[in-house]
């Protein structure tokens, strides 16, 4: 049995990851793959508890605390869900993974790449996704899509309430990382029509099937 593949979806808030995740899940299931769809921070019992602390808009914390909690949740996620599923030959699709820490805690909050490199190495060694889709939108378009979600101001989380400049920095950092790891990270222009994005996703997925 061949080990499964690990696919991650990235982008600033409002980039449209969730819609694409559902579609990708159906596509791969249609190709006969067994799929585990998950997200970060979260994906385990402890990870979900950390997620609710991390996303609580009433909670304040030091940027390093934020990074440590993200990686703590990730350690559990790898141990309890991601690695066991891959070993069983399942394909894992995760809505966010470590690239998000470099973009949000690095670019957004200003933590040094060295510190994040250290955490990454500690928690996952050389392990990396087989494929990453980075859905690129401007902070303006991301904000507009979040506002159109229609689930009310009360549900705005601790990251979503950040200013446009925060998301500009997050985006810049994602783009930098996508260029650095271009063998793995595919930049998808998420302002395009759903149809043309899906064609692109399918083409790229076929390269790892
Ligand atoms: P998100 O994935 O956008 O979930 P939803 O679509 O349900 O709102 O929320 C997770 C938030 O966590 C998002 O704003 C980005 C942030 N995040 C980090 O800052 N660092 C990380 O390492 C991860 C995984 C997420």
Coordinates of C-alpha atoms and ligand atoms in Angstrom, one line a residue:
X1 CA 0.0 0.0 0.0
X2 CA 1.3 3.4 -0.9
X3 CA 1.4 6.1 1.8
X4 CA -1.2 8.8 1.4
X5 CA -0.5 12.4 0.4
X6 CA -0.7 15.5 2.5
X7 CA -2.3 18.6 0.9
X8 CA -2.6 22.0 2.6
X9 CA -4.7 25.0 1.8
X10 CA -3.5 28.5 2.7
X11 CA -4.5 32.1 2.3
X12 CA -5.5 35.2 4.3
X13 CA -8.9 35.2 5.9
X14 CA -11.6 35.5 3.3
X15 CA -9.5 33.9 0.5
X16 CA -12.0 31.1 -0.1
X17 CA -10.2 28.1 1.2
X18 CA -13.2 26.4 2.8
X19 CA -15.2 26.3 -0.5
X20 CA -12.2 24.9 -2.4
X21 CA -11.6 22.3 0.4
X22 CA -15.0 20.8 -0.1
X23 CA -14.6 20.6 -3.8
X24 CA -11.2 19.1 -3.6
X25 CA -12.5 16.5 -1.2
X26 CA -15.2 15.5 -3.6
X27 CA -12.8 15.4 -6.5
X28 CA -10.3 13.1 -4.8
X29 CA -13.1 10.9 -3.4
X30 CA -14.3 10.6 -7.0
X31 CA -10.8 9.4 -7.9
X32 CA -11.1 6.6 -5.4
X33 CA -9.0 8.2 -2.6
X34 CA -9.8 7.9 1.0
X35 CA -9.9 11.5 2.4
X36 CA -9.4 13.0 5.8
X37 CA -10.4 16.7 5.8
X38 CA -9.1 18.7 8.8
X39 CA -8.0 22.2 9.8
X40 CA -5.6 24.1 12.0
X41 CA -5.4 25.2 14.6
X42 CA -7.4 22.2 15.7
X43 CA -8.2 18.7 14.3
X44 CA -7.8 16.9 17.7
X45 CA -9.7 17.3 21.0
X46 CA -6.8 19.2 22.6
X47 CA -6.2 21.2 19.4
X48 CA -9.8 22.3 19.3
X49 CA -9.5 23.6 22.9
X50 CA -6.4 25.5 21.9
X51 CA -8.2 26.8 18.8
X52 CA -11.0 28.3 20.9
X53 CA -8.4 30.1 23.1
X54 CA -6.5 31.3 20.0
X55 CA -9.5 32.6 18.2
X56 CA -11.3 34.2 21.1
X57 CA -11.4 37.9 20.3
X58 CA -11.5 38.8 24.1
X59 CA -8.3 37.0 24.7
X60 CA -5.0 38.8 24.6
X61 CA -1.6 37.1 24.4
X62 CA 2.1 37.7 23.5
X63 CA 2.9 36.9 19.9
X64 CA 5.3 34.2 21.1
X65 CA 2.6 32.6 23.2
X66 CA 0.4 32.6 20.1
X67 CA 3.1 30.9 18.1
X68 CA 3.8 28.3 20.8
X69 CA 0.1 27.4 21.1
X70 CA -0.2 27.1 17.3
X71 CA 2.7 24.7 17.2
X72 CA 1.5 22.8 20.3
X73 CA -1.8 22.2 18.5
X74 CA 0.1 21.1 15.4
X75 CA 2.2 18.6 17.4
X76 CA -1.0 16.9 18.6
X77 CA -2.5 17.1 15.1
X78 CA 0.5 15.4 13.5
X79 CA 0.7 12.7 16.2
X80 CA -3.0 11.9 16.5
X81 CA -4.4 12.5 13.1
X82 CA -2.1 13.5 10.2
X83 CA 0.7 10.9 10.5
X84 CA -1.5 7.9 11.4
X85 CA -3.9 8.7 8.4
X86 CA -1.0 9.0 6.0
X87 CA 0.5 5.7 7.2
X88 CA -2.9 4.1 6.5
X89 CA -2.7 5.3 2.9
X90 CA -5.3 8.0 3.4
X91 CA -5.0 11.5 1.8
X92 CA -5.1 14.3 4.3
X93 CA -6.3 17.8 3.3
X94 CA -5.7 20.4 5.9
X95 CA -7.2 23.9 5.9
X96 CA -3.9 25.6 7.0
X97 CA -0.7 24.2 8.3
X98 CA 2.8 25.6 9.2
X99 CA 2.9 28.1 6.3
X100 CA 0.2 29.9 8.2
X101 CA 2.5 30.3 11.2
X102 CA 5.2 31.9 9.1
X103 CA 2.6 34.2 7.4
X104 CA 0.5 35.2 10.5
X105 CA 3.0 35.0 13.4
X106 CA 6.0 35.8 11.3
X107 CA 4.6 38.4 8.7
X108 CA 1.6 39.5 10.7
X109 CA 2.9 39.7 14.3
X110 CA 6.6 40.2 13.4
X111 CA 8.2 37.1 14.9
X112 CA 11.6 36.2 13.5
X113 CA 11.9 33.5 10.9
X114 CA 14.7 31.9 13.0
X115 CA 12.4 31.4 15.9
X116 CA 9.7 29.9 13.7
X117 CA 12.2 27.7 11.8
X118 CA 13.3 26.4 15.2
X119 CA 9.7 25.5 16.2
X120 CA 9.0 24.0 12.8
X121 CA 12.0 21.8 13.1
X122 CA 11.2 20.8 16.7
X123 CA 7.6 19.9 15.9
X124 CA 7.8 18.3 12.5
X125 CA 11.5 17.6 11.6
X126 CA 11.8 17.5 7.8
X127 CA 8.1 16.6 7.3
X128 CA 6.3 18.9 4.8
X129 CA 3.1 18.8 2.8
X130 CA 3.3 17.1 -0.6
X131 CA 1.3 20.0 -2.1
X132 CA 0.1 23.4 -0.9
X133 CA -2.4 25.7 -2.6
X134 CA -2.0 29.3 -1.6
X135 CA -5.2 31.2 -2.5
X136 CA -4.1 34.7 -3.1
X137 CA -6.4 37.7 -2.6
X138 CA -5.7 41.3 -1.6
X139 CA -6.6 42.3 2.0
X140 CA -9.5 44.4 0.5
X141 CA -11.1 41.5 -1.3
X142 CA -10.5 39.2 1.7
X143 CA -12.3 41.7 4.0
X144 CA -15.1 42.1 1.5
X145 CA -15.7 38.3 1.4
X146 CA -15.6 38.1 5.2
X147 CA -18.2 40.8 5.4
X148 CA -20.4 39.0 2.9
X149 CA -20.3 35.8 4.9
X150 CA -23.4 37.2 6.8
X151 CA -22.9 35.6 10.1
X152 CA -22.7 38.8 12.1
X153 CA -20.1 41.0 13.8
X154 CA -20.2 38.9 17.0
X155 CA -18.5 36.0 15.2
X156 CA -15.4 38.0 14.1
X157 CA -12.5 36.1 15.7
X158 CA -9.2 37.4 17.1
X159 CA -7.4 37.4 13.7
X160 CA -10.3 38.6 11.6
X161 CA -10.6 41.8 13.7
X162 CA -7.1 42.9 12.6
X163 CA -6.5 45.9 10.3
X164 CA -5.9 45.7 6.6
X165 CA -2.2 46.4 7.1
X166 CA -1.9 43.2 9.2
X167 CA -3.4 41.2 6.3
X168 CA -1.1 43.0 3.8
X169 CA 1.9 41.8 5.8
X170 CA 0.4 38.2 6.1
X171 CA -0.1 38.2 2.3
X172 CA 3.4 39.5 1.6
X173 CA 4.8 36.8 3.7
X174 CA 2.8 34.0 2.1
X175 CA 3.9 35.2 -1.4
X176 CA 7.5 35.3 -0.3
X177 CA 7.2 31.7 1.1
X178 CA 5.4 30.5 -2.0
X179 CA 8.3 31.8 -4.2
X180 CA 10.9 30.2 -1.9
X181 CA 9.2 26.8 -1.9
X182 CA 7.8 26.9 -5.4
X183 CA 8.2 23.2 -5.9
X184 CA 5.5 22.7 -3.3
X185 CA 3.4 25.8 -3.0
X186 CA 1.2 26.8 -5.9
X187 CA -0.1 30.4 -6.0
X188 CA -3.8 30.4 -7.1
X189 CA -5.2 33.8 -8.0
X190 CA -8.4 33.6 -5.9
X191 CA -10.0 36.6 -7.5
X192 CA -10.7 34.5 -10.6
X193 CA -13.9 32.6 -11.3
X194 CA -14.6 29.4 -9.4
X195 CA -14.6 27.5 -12.6
X196 CA -11.1 28.6 -13.7
X197 CA -9.7 28.0 -10.2
X198 CA -11.1 24.5 -10.2
X199 CA -9.5 23.7 -13.6
X200 CA -6.2 24.8 -12.2
X201 CA -6.6 22.8 -9.0
X202 CA -7.4 19.7 -10.9
X203 CA -4.4 20.0 -13.2
X204 CA -2.1 20.4 -10.2
X205 CA -3.6 17.6 -8.2
X206 CA -3.1 15.2 -11.2
X207 CA 0.7 15.8 -10.9
X208 CA 0.8 14.0 -7.5
X209 CA -1.7 11.2 -8.3
Ligands
LIG1 P1 -9.5 30.1 9.7 O1 -8.7 29.0 9.2 O2 -9.6 31.3 8.9 O3 -10.9 29.5 10.1 P2 -12.3 30.0 9.8 O4 -12.4 30.0 8.3 O5 -13.2 29.0 10.5 O6 -12.4 31.4 10.4 O7 -9.1 30.5 11.2 C1 -7.9 30.2 11.8 C2 -7.1 31.5 12.1 O8 -5.9 31.1 12.7 C3 -6.8 32.3 10.9 O9 -7.1 33.7 11.1 C4 -5.3 32.2 10.8 C5 -4.9 31.8 12.2 N1 -3.6 31.0 12.2 C6 -2.4 31.5 12.6 O10 -2.4 32.7 12.9 N2 -1.3 30.7 12.6 C7 -1.4 29.4 12.3 O11 -0.3 28.7 12.3 C8 -2.6 28.8 11.9 C9 -2.7 27.4 11.5 C10 -3.8 29.6 11.9

